[in-house]
């Protein structure tokens, strides 16, 4: 827990110094792949690159690096690698929508061991260490008793990256859940699943930094995970990994079965 506390302190400090002073006061640019980035993304990533190795001496892989550098860091550091998303939800950030987060994960041998995700607007700090549970501002996750009826469930669904047109169409027309949400930040979607604010999760393809922290937070809260390709979530492709998840085993069984049948 000492390492977690140091990471949380660093993330909170970086948010206060580099991110929030630029909220609503920063211009935007586009990367070659069309995604947005800002001066705040770069400043936050640089601060984390400086601070995280002082906590545990592992290199830092960040979203705002070139792909070649990301590939090299991943291949060379299986024994420990910090993975950061300096601002997940940049579109929300530049448009004044208060749903974005700083995400820090520690990965060892291809699997997340520690996760910290912070929404500086709401001052909500989600965090987990494998084997030690998941927490929000000192409260154990999930925050409430979960109703295992899938017909009453709230699902976070991102259909943009679904390869199956059939599944996207079925999600939009006959999904078994009660209602659906998509608010533009994958890392916070994981946290809301862990908290029990969402019951189900479906995403067609996340980058490494989208799941490096959130997946372990969800798992430590009791969630069950798979992908669209395999039931072994952690064995799927690294750079674009889909998600099929639910906060309880009972809901996961129902959700997983429906998704598989409609792919």
PDB file of C-alpha atoms in Angstrom:
ATOM      1  CA  UNK A   1       0.000   0.000   0.000  1.00  0.00           C
ATOM      2  CA  UNK A   2       2.969   2.329   0.505  1.00  0.00           C
ATOM      3  CA  UNK A   3       3.695   2.298  -3.238  1.00  0.00           C
ATOM      4  CA  UNK A   4       0.025   2.989  -3.982  1.00  0.00           C
ATOM      5  CA  UNK A   5       0.011   5.927  -1.603  1.00  0.00           C
ATOM      6  CA  UNK A   6       3.088   7.426  -3.251  1.00  0.00           C
ATOM      7  CA  UNK A   7       1.595   7.031  -6.724  1.00  0.00           C
ATOM      8  CA  UNK A   8      -1.686   8.609  -5.614  1.00  0.00           C
ATOM      9  CA  UNK A   9       0.172  11.534  -4.065  1.00  0.00           C
ATOM     10  CA  UNK A  10       2.145  12.068  -7.269  1.00  0.00           C
ATOM     11  CA  UNK A  11      -0.951  11.865  -9.493  1.00  0.00           C
ATOM     12  CA  UNK A  12      -2.823  14.333  -7.315  1.00  0.00           C
ATOM     13  CA  UNK A  13       0.112  16.768  -7.384  1.00  0.00           C
ATOM     14  CA  UNK A  14       0.498  16.512 -11.163  1.00  0.00           C
ATOM     15  CA  UNK A  15      -3.227  17.051 -11.686  1.00  0.00           C
ATOM     16  CA  UNK A  16      -3.154  20.204  -9.563  1.00  0.00           C
ATOM     17  CA  UNK A  17      -0.010  21.577 -11.193  1.00  0.00           C
ATOM     18  CA  UNK A  18      -0.272  20.544 -14.849  1.00  0.00           C
ATOM     19  CA  UNK A  19      -3.860  19.591 -15.691  1.00  0.00           C
ATOM     20  CA  UNK A  20      -6.478  21.628 -13.851  1.00  0.00           C
ATOM     21  CA  UNK A  21      -4.887  25.074 -14.482  1.00  0.00           C
ATOM     22  CA  UNK A  22      -5.263  24.289 -18.198  1.00  0.00           C
ATOM     23  CA  UNK A  23      -8.865  23.025 -17.995  1.00  0.00           C
ATOM     24  CA  UNK A  24     -10.947  25.267 -20.306  1.00  0.00           C
ATOM     25  CA  UNK A  25      -7.789  27.264 -21.124  1.00  0.00           C
ATOM     26  CA  UNK A  26      -5.848  25.109 -23.571  1.00  0.00           C
ATOM     27  CA  UNK A  27      -5.749  24.652 -27.317  1.00  0.00           C
ATOM     28  CA  UNK A  28      -5.992  21.311 -29.035  1.00  0.00           C
ATOM     29  CA  UNK A  29      -4.073  19.543 -31.786  1.00  0.00           C
ATOM     30  CA  UNK A  30      -4.472  16.257 -33.613  1.00  0.00           C
ATOM     31  CA  UNK A  31      -2.017  13.407 -33.878  1.00  0.00           C
ATOM     32  CA  UNK A  32      -1.419  11.467 -37.090  1.00  0.00           C
ATOM     33  CA  UNK A  33      -4.119   8.961 -36.124  1.00  0.00           C
ATOM     34  CA  UNK A  34      -6.667  11.763 -35.719  1.00  0.00           C
ATOM     35  CA  UNK A  35      -6.916  11.669 -31.926  1.00  0.00           C
ATOM     36  CA  UNK A  36      -6.754  14.867 -29.900  1.00  0.00           C
ATOM     37  CA  UNK A  37      -3.936  15.940 -27.635  1.00  0.00           C
ATOM     38  CA  UNK A  38      -3.133  19.138 -25.745  1.00  0.00           C
ATOM     39  CA  UNK A  39      -0.312  20.888 -23.940  1.00  0.00           C
ATOM     40  CA  UNK A  40      -1.828  19.501 -20.736  1.00  0.00           C
ATOM     41  CA  UNK A  41      -1.439  15.899 -21.993  1.00  0.00           C
ATOM     42  CA  UNK A  42       2.246  16.481 -22.728  1.00  0.00           C
ATOM     43  CA  UNK A  43       2.991  18.318 -19.475  1.00  0.00           C
ATOM     44  CA  UNK A  44       1.228  15.669 -17.406  1.00  0.00           C
ATOM     45  CA  UNK A  45       3.029  12.804 -19.150  1.00  0.00           C
ATOM     46  CA  UNK A  46       6.429  14.462 -18.675  1.00  0.00           C
ATOM     47  CA  UNK A  47       5.754  14.973 -14.965  1.00  0.00           C
ATOM     48  CA  UNK A  48       4.755  11.327 -14.534  1.00  0.00           C
ATOM     49  CA  UNK A  49       7.807  10.167 -16.491  1.00  0.00           C
ATOM     50  CA  UNK A  50       9.950  12.058 -14.010  1.00  0.00           C
ATOM     51  CA  UNK A  51       8.106  11.057 -10.830  1.00  0.00           C
ATOM     52  CA  UNK A  52       7.100   7.408 -11.237  1.00  0.00           C
ATOM     53  CA  UNK A  53      10.612   5.854 -11.564  1.00  0.00           C
ATOM     54  CA  UNK A  54      11.497   7.485  -8.254  1.00  0.00           C
ATOM     55  CA  UNK A  55       8.763   5.374  -6.631  1.00  0.00           C
ATOM     56  CA  UNK A  56       9.679   2.113  -8.384  1.00  0.00           C
ATOM     57  CA  UNK A  57      12.591   2.108 -10.864  1.00  0.00           C
ATOM     58  CA  UNK A  58      10.739   1.038 -13.998  1.00  0.00           C
ATOM     59  CA  UNK A  59      10.482   2.928 -17.324  1.00  0.00           C
ATOM     60  CA  UNK A  60       7.324   4.810 -18.267  1.00  0.00           C
ATOM     61  CA  UNK A  61       5.275   4.151 -21.404  1.00  0.00           C
ATOM     62  CA  UNK A  62       2.880   6.991 -22.202  1.00  0.00           C
ATOM     63  CA  UNK A  63       0.107   7.504 -24.712  1.00  0.00           C
ATOM     64  CA  UNK A  64       1.771  10.585 -26.180  1.00  0.00           C
ATOM     65  CA  UNK A  65       4.947   8.724 -27.227  1.00  0.00           C
ATOM     66  CA  UNK A  66       5.668   7.577 -30.767  1.00  0.00           C
ATOM     67  CA  UNK A  67       4.517   4.024 -31.495  1.00  0.00           C
ATOM     68  CA  UNK A  68       8.070   2.812 -32.132  1.00  0.00           C
ATOM     69  CA  UNK A  69       9.137   3.950 -28.660  1.00  0.00           C
ATOM     70  CA  UNK A  70       6.066   2.320 -27.100  1.00  0.00           C
ATOM     71  CA  UNK A  71       6.828  -0.984 -28.854  1.00  0.00           C
ATOM     72  CA  UNK A  72      10.442  -0.918 -27.701  1.00  0.00           C
ATOM     73  CA  UNK A  73       9.506  -0.167 -24.089  1.00  0.00           C
ATOM     74  CA  UNK A  74       6.931  -2.953 -24.017  1.00  0.00           C
ATOM     75  CA  UNK A  75       9.309  -5.564 -25.448  1.00  0.00           C
ATOM     76  CA  UNK A  76      12.237  -4.629 -23.190  1.00  0.00           C
ATOM     77  CA  UNK A  77      10.498  -4.305 -19.826  1.00  0.00           C
ATOM     78  CA  UNK A  78       8.466  -7.403 -19.063  1.00  0.00           C
ATOM     79  CA  UNK A  79       9.746  -7.311 -15.473  1.00  0.00           C
ATOM     80  CA  UNK A  80       8.061  -3.973 -14.801  1.00  0.00           C
ATOM     81  CA  UNK A  81       6.630  -1.078 -16.807  1.00  0.00           C
ATOM     82  CA  UNK A  82       4.632   1.982 -15.822  1.00  0.00           C
ATOM     83  CA  UNK A  83       1.846   2.654 -18.350  1.00  0.00           C
ATOM     84  CA  UNK A  84       0.206   6.087 -18.238  1.00  0.00           C
ATOM     85  CA  UNK A  85      -2.596   7.930 -19.941  1.00  0.00           C
ATOM     86  CA  UNK A  86      -1.964  11.560 -18.979  1.00  0.00           C
ATOM     87  CA  UNK A  87      -5.515  12.640 -19.808  1.00  0.00           C
ATOM     88  CA  UNK A  88      -8.014   9.987 -20.796  1.00  0.00           C
ATOM     89  CA  UNK A  89     -11.019  11.789 -22.215  1.00  0.00           C
ATOM     90  CA  UNK A  90      -9.150  14.619 -23.952  1.00  0.00           C
ATOM     91  CA  UNK A  91     -12.201  15.492 -26.044  1.00  0.00           C
ATOM     92  CA  UNK A  92     -14.173  15.954 -22.831  1.00  0.00           C
ATOM     93  CA  UNK A  93     -11.288  17.944 -21.341  1.00  0.00           C
ATOM     94  CA  UNK A  94     -11.058  20.460 -24.187  1.00  0.00           C
ATOM     95  CA  UNK A  95     -14.840  20.875 -24.355  1.00  0.00           C
ATOM     96  CA  UNK A  96     -15.360  21.449 -20.645  1.00  0.00           C
ATOM     97  CA  UNK A  97     -17.015  18.108 -19.890  1.00  0.00           C
ATOM     98  CA  UNK A  98     -15.929  17.036 -16.382  1.00  0.00           C
ATOM     99  CA  UNK A  99     -15.408  13.355 -17.242  1.00  0.00           C
ATOM    100  CA  UNK A 100     -11.686  12.751 -17.761  1.00  0.00           C
ATOM    101  CA  UNK A 101      -8.913  11.175 -15.757  1.00  0.00           C
ATOM    102  CA  UNK A 102      -5.220  10.611 -15.213  1.00  0.00           C
ATOM    103  CA  UNK A 103      -4.404   6.898 -15.328  1.00  0.00           C
ATOM    104  CA  UNK A 104      -1.300   5.065 -14.056  1.00  0.00           C
ATOM    105  CA  UNK A 105      -0.855   1.294 -14.240  1.00  0.00           C
ATOM    106  CA  UNK A 106       2.078  -0.917 -13.333  1.00  0.00           C
ATOM    107  CA  UNK A 107       2.385  -3.991 -15.550  1.00  0.00           C
ATOM    108  CA  UNK A 108       4.567  -7.035 -14.911  1.00  0.00           C
ATOM    109  CA  UNK A 109       4.858  -9.927 -17.377  1.00  0.00           C
ATOM    110  CA  UNK A 110       1.971  -8.570 -19.431  1.00  0.00           C
ATOM    111  CA  UNK A 111      -0.491  -8.229 -16.566  1.00  0.00           C
ATOM    112  CA  UNK A 112      -1.558  -5.232 -14.480  1.00  0.00           C
ATOM    113  CA  UNK A 113      -0.462  -5.357 -10.847  1.00  0.00           C
ATOM    114  CA  UNK A 114      -1.373  -1.847  -9.698  1.00  0.00           C
ATOM    115  CA  UNK A 115      -3.775   0.814 -10.918  1.00  0.00           C
ATOM    116  CA  UNK A 116      -4.485   4.440  -9.993  1.00  0.00           C
ATOM    117  CA  UNK A 117      -7.096   6.523 -11.832  1.00  0.00           C
ATOM    118  CA  UNK A 118      -7.963  10.057 -10.749  1.00  0.00           C
ATOM    119  CA  UNK A 119     -10.746  12.403 -11.861  1.00  0.00           C
ATOM    120  CA  UNK A 120      -9.483  15.789 -10.639  1.00  0.00           C
ATOM    121  CA  UNK A 121     -12.834  17.520 -11.164  1.00  0.00           C
ATOM    122  CA  UNK A 122     -14.752  15.225  -8.814  1.00  0.00           C
ATOM    123  CA  UNK A 123     -11.645  14.516  -6.667  1.00  0.00           C
ATOM    124  CA  UNK A 124     -12.318  10.786  -7.006  1.00  0.00           C
ATOM    125  CA  UNK A 125      -9.243   8.590  -6.675  1.00  0.00           C
ATOM    126  CA  UNK A 126      -9.759   4.949  -7.693  1.00  0.00           C
ATOM    127  CA  UNK A 127      -6.945   2.541  -6.896  1.00  0.00           C
ATOM    128  CA  UNK A 128      -6.040  -1.123  -6.517  1.00  0.00           C
ATOM    129  CA  UNK A 129      -3.096  -3.436  -5.938  1.00  0.00           C
ATOM    130  CA  UNK A 130      -3.507  -7.028  -7.061  1.00  0.00           C
ATOM    131  CA  UNK A 131      -4.517  -9.140  -4.076  1.00  0.00           C
ATOM    132  CA  UNK A 132      -5.323  -6.144  -1.864  1.00  0.00           C
ATOM    133  CA  UNK A 133      -8.726  -5.052  -3.195  1.00  0.00           C
ATOM    134  CA  UNK A 134      -9.974  -1.926  -4.964  1.00  0.00           C
ATOM    135  CA  UNK A 135     -10.860   1.390  -3.380  1.00  0.00           C
ATOM    136  CA  UNK A 136     -12.336   4.848  -3.983  1.00  0.00           C
ATOM    137  CA  UNK A 137     -11.151   7.565  -1.611  1.00  0.00           C
ATOM    138  CA  UNK A 138     -10.741   5.001   1.159  1.00  0.00           C
ATOM    139  CA  UNK A 139     -13.989   3.127   0.538  1.00  0.00           C
ATOM    140  CA  UNK A 140     -13.856  -0.494  -0.608  1.00  0.00           C
ATOM    141  CA  UNK A 141     -15.314  -1.191  -4.048  1.00  0.00           C
ATOM    142  CA  UNK A 142     -17.967  -1.887  -5.141  1.00  0.00           C
ATOM    143  CA  UNK A 143     -19.867   0.781  -3.242  1.00  0.00           C
ATOM    144  CA  UNK A 144     -23.216  -1.027  -3.144  1.00  0.00           C
ATOM    145  CA  UNK A 145     -24.915  -4.398  -3.295  1.00  0.00           C
ATOM    146  CA  UNK A 146     -25.359  -5.436  -6.916  1.00  0.00           C
ATOM    147  CA  UNK A 147     -28.669  -6.574  -8.406  1.00  0.00           C
ATOM    148  CA  UNK A 148     -27.872  -9.616 -10.537  1.00  0.00           C
ATOM    149  CA  UNK A 149     -30.886  -9.223 -12.828  1.00  0.00           C
ATOM    150  CA  UNK A 150     -29.443  -8.321 -16.227  1.00  0.00           C
ATOM    151  CA  UNK A 151     -32.716  -6.706 -17.274  1.00  0.00           C
ATOM    152  CA  UNK A 152     -32.119  -4.013 -14.655  1.00  0.00           C
ATOM    153  CA  UNK A 153     -28.407  -3.602 -15.422  1.00  0.00           C
ATOM    154  CA  UNK A 154     -26.704  -0.433 -16.678  1.00  0.00           C
ATOM    155  CA  UNK A 155     -24.101  -1.124 -19.365  1.00  0.00           C
ATOM    156  CA  UNK A 156     -21.226   1.024 -20.538  1.00  0.00           C
ATOM    157  CA  UNK A 157     -21.048   0.303 -24.264  1.00  0.00           C
ATOM    158  CA  UNK A 158     -18.616   1.622 -26.890  1.00  0.00           C
ATOM    159  CA  UNK A 159     -19.626   0.206 -30.270  1.00  0.00           C
ATOM    160  CA  UNK A 160     -17.331   2.363 -32.420  1.00  0.00           C
ATOM    161  CA  UNK A 161     -14.585  -0.266 -32.576  1.00  0.00           C
ATOM    162  CA  UNK A 162     -16.737  -3.369 -32.797  1.00  0.00           C
ATOM    163  CA  UNK A 163     -15.661  -5.414 -35.813  1.00  0.00           C
ATOM    164  CA  UNK A 164     -18.964  -7.271 -35.951  1.00  0.00           C
ATOM    165  CA  UNK A 165     -21.739  -5.279 -37.579  1.00  0.00           C
ATOM    166  CA  UNK A 166     -24.150  -7.856 -36.251  1.00  0.00           C
ATOM    167  CA  UNK A 167     -23.122  -7.279 -32.637  1.00  0.00           C
ATOM    168  CA  UNK A 168     -23.265  -3.487 -33.012  1.00  0.00           C
ATOM    169  CA  UNK A 169     -26.761  -3.723 -34.473  1.00  0.00           C
ATOM    170  CA  UNK A 170     -27.966  -6.139 -31.808  1.00  0.00           C
ATOM    171  CA  UNK A 171     -26.523  -3.960 -29.022  1.00  0.00           C
ATOM    172  CA  UNK A 172     -28.515  -1.045 -30.398  1.00  0.00           C
ATOM    173  CA  UNK A 173     -31.765  -2.924 -30.753  1.00  0.00           C
ATOM    174  CA  UNK A 174     -32.142  -5.953 -28.475  1.00  0.00           C
ATOM    175  CA  UNK A 175     -29.442  -5.759 -25.786  1.00  0.00           C
ATOM    176  CA  UNK A 176     -30.616  -7.552 -22.626  1.00  0.00           C
ATOM    177  CA  UNK A 177     -29.619  -4.763 -20.227  1.00  0.00           C
ATOM    178  CA  UNK A 178     -31.853  -2.057 -18.827  1.00  0.00           C
ATOM    179  CA  UNK A 179     -29.961   0.917 -20.298  1.00  0.00           C
ATOM    180  CA  UNK A 180     -26.655   1.954 -21.872  1.00  0.00           C
ATOM    181  CA  UNK A 181     -24.141   4.753 -21.372  1.00  0.00           C
ATOM    182  CA  UNK A 182     -21.004   6.037 -23.101  1.00  0.00           C
ATOM    183  CA  UNK A 183     -19.298   9.082 -21.629  1.00  0.00           C
ATOM    184  CA  UNK A 184     -15.946   9.246 -23.412  1.00  0.00           C
ATOM    185  CA  UNK A 185     -13.330   7.961 -20.954  1.00  0.00           C
ATOM    186  CA  UNK A 186     -12.402   4.280 -20.972  1.00  0.00           C
ATOM    187  CA  UNK A 187     -10.416   4.500 -17.746  1.00  0.00           C
ATOM    188  CA  UNK A 188     -13.338   5.971 -15.828  1.00  0.00           C
ATOM    189  CA  UNK A 189     -15.682   3.417 -17.385  1.00  0.00           C
ATOM    190  CA  UNK A 190     -13.557   0.704 -15.729  1.00  0.00           C
ATOM    191  CA  UNK A 191     -13.781   2.573 -12.432  1.00  0.00           C
ATOM    192  CA  UNK A 192     -17.536   3.019 -12.646  1.00  0.00           C
ATOM    193  CA  UNK A 193     -17.839  -0.717 -13.303  1.00  0.00           C
ATOM    194  CA  UNK A 194     -15.691  -1.400 -10.227  1.00  0.00           C
ATOM    195  CA  UNK A 195     -17.819   0.948  -8.136  1.00  0.00           C
ATOM    196  CA  UNK A 196     -21.086  -0.674  -9.242  1.00  0.00           C
ATOM    197  CA  UNK A 197     -22.238   2.472 -11.015  1.00  0.00           C
ATOM    198  CA  UNK A 198     -22.178   0.369 -14.170  1.00  0.00           C
ATOM    199  CA  UNK A 199     -23.018  -3.324 -14.071  1.00  0.00           C
ATOM    200  CA  UNK A 200     -21.776  -4.368 -17.533  1.00  0.00           C
ATOM    201  CA  UNK A 201     -19.040  -3.238 -19.906  1.00  0.00           C
ATOM    202  CA  UNK A 202     -18.473  -3.746 -23.627  1.00  0.00           C
ATOM    203  CA  UNK A 203     -15.746  -2.062 -25.659  1.00  0.00           C
ATOM    204  CA  UNK A 204     -14.626  -2.995 -29.151  1.00  0.00           C
ATOM    205  CA  UNK A 205     -10.932  -2.200 -28.780  1.00  0.00           C
ATOM    206  CA  UNK A 206      -8.839  -0.378 -26.181  1.00  0.00           C
ATOM    207  CA  UNK A 207      -5.219   0.730 -26.259  1.00  0.00           C
ATOM    208  CA  UNK A 208      -2.792  -0.468 -23.605  1.00  0.00           C
ATOM    209  CA  UNK A 209      -3.111   2.727 -21.558  1.00  0.00           C
ATOM    210  CA  UNK A 210      -6.917   2.459 -21.612  1.00  0.00           C
ATOM    211  CA  UNK A 211      -6.902  -0.785 -19.611  1.00  0.00           C
ATOM    212  CA  UNK A 212      -3.524  -0.921 -17.829  1.00  0.00           C
ATOM    213  CA  UNK A 213      -4.916   0.598 -14.624  1.00  0.00           C
ATOM    214  CA  UNK A 214      -8.659   0.098 -14.999  1.00  0.00           C
ATOM    215  CA  UNK A 215      -8.714  -3.648 -15.567  1.00  0.00           C
ATOM    216  CA  UNK A 216      -6.954  -4.454 -12.289  1.00  0.00           C
ATOM    217  CA  UNK A 217      -9.200  -2.023 -10.392  1.00  0.00           C
ATOM    218  CA  UNK A 218     -12.266  -3.778 -11.812  1.00  0.00           C
ATOM    219  CA  UNK A 219     -10.887  -7.259 -11.124  1.00  0.00           C
ATOM    220  CA  UNK A 220      -9.998  -6.391  -7.542  1.00  0.00           C
ATOM    221  CA  UNK A 221     -13.565  -5.107  -7.070  1.00  0.00           C
ATOM    222  CA  UNK A 222     -14.867  -8.537  -8.108  1.00  0.00           C
ATOM    223  CA  UNK A 223     -15.489  -8.024 -11.832  1.00  0.00           C
ATOM    224  CA  UNK A 224     -15.046 -10.807 -14.359  1.00  0.00           C
ATOM    225  CA  UNK A 225     -13.349 -10.051 -17.693  1.00  0.00           C
ATOM    226  CA  UNK A 226     -13.065 -11.526 -21.156  1.00  0.00           C
ATOM    227  CA  UNK A 227     -12.554 -10.135 -24.636  1.00  0.00           C
ATOM    228  CA  UNK A 228     -14.422 -10.621 -27.872  1.00  0.00           C
ATOM    229  CA  UNK A 229     -11.633 -12.944 -29.026  1.00  0.00           C
ATOM    230  CA  UNK A 230     -10.922 -15.053 -25.959  1.00  0.00           C
ATOM    231  CA  UNK A 231     -12.183 -15.824 -22.480  1.00  0.00           C
ATOM    232  CA  UNK A 232      -8.632 -15.264 -21.148  1.00  0.00           C
ATOM    233  CA  UNK A 233      -8.657 -11.462 -21.109  1.00  0.00           C
ATOM    234  CA  UNK A 234      -4.946 -11.055 -20.314  1.00  0.00           C
ATOM    235  CA  UNK A 235      -3.820 -13.223 -23.240  1.00  0.00           C
ATOM    236  CA  UNK A 236      -5.484 -11.094 -25.931  1.00  0.00           C
ATOM    237  CA  UNK A 237      -3.699  -8.659 -28.263  1.00  0.00           C
ATOM    238  CA  UNK A 238      -1.905  -5.859 -26.434  1.00  0.00           C
ATOM    239  CA  UNK A 239      -2.495  -2.752 -28.522  1.00  0.00           C
ATOM    240  CA  UNK A 240      -6.191  -3.109 -29.303  1.00  0.00           C
ATOM    241  CA  UNK A 241      -7.929  -5.273 -26.713  1.00  0.00           C
ATOM    242  CA  UNK A 242     -11.706  -5.592 -26.559  1.00  0.00           C
ATOM    243  CA  UNK A 243     -13.644  -5.935 -23.306  1.00  0.00           C
ATOM    244  CA  UNK A 244     -16.607  -8.013 -22.202  1.00  0.00           C
ATOM    245  CA  UNK A 245     -17.008  -7.538 -18.441  1.00  0.00           C
ATOM    246  CA  UNK A 246     -19.467  -7.448 -15.564  1.00  0.00           C
ATOM    247  CA  UNK A 247     -19.197  -6.566 -11.899  1.00  0.00           C
ATOM    248  CA  UNK A 248     -20.393  -9.959 -10.574  1.00  0.00           C
ATOM    249  CA  UNK A 249     -19.891 -13.541 -11.783  1.00  0.00           C
ATOM    250  CA  UNK A 250     -23.674 -13.953 -12.136  1.00  0.00           C
ATOM    251  CA  UNK A 251     -24.040 -10.913 -14.390  1.00  0.00           C
ATOM    252  CA  UNK A 252     -20.904 -11.853 -16.310  1.00  0.00           C
ATOM    253  CA  UNK A 253     -22.300 -15.282 -17.124  1.00  0.00           C
ATOM    254  CA  UNK A 254     -25.462 -13.748 -18.588  1.00  0.00           C
ATOM    255  CA  UNK A 255     -23.697 -10.889 -20.416  1.00  0.00           C
ATOM    256  CA  UNK A 256     -20.887 -13.061 -21.765  1.00  0.00           C
ATOM    257  CA  UNK A 257     -23.352 -15.653 -23.068  1.00  0.00           C
ATOM    258  CA  UNK A 258     -25.453 -13.004 -24.831  1.00  0.00           C
ATOM    259  CA  UNK A 259     -22.454 -11.280 -26.423  1.00  0.00           C
ATOM    260  CA  UNK A 260     -20.998 -14.581 -27.656  1.00  0.00           C
ATOM    261  CA  UNK A 261     -24.347 -15.571 -29.159  1.00  0.00           C
ATOM    262  CA  UNK A 262     -24.673 -12.257 -31.009  1.00  0.00           C
ATOM    263  CA  UNK A 263     -21.184 -11.786 -32.446  1.00  0.00           C
TER     264      UNK A 263
END
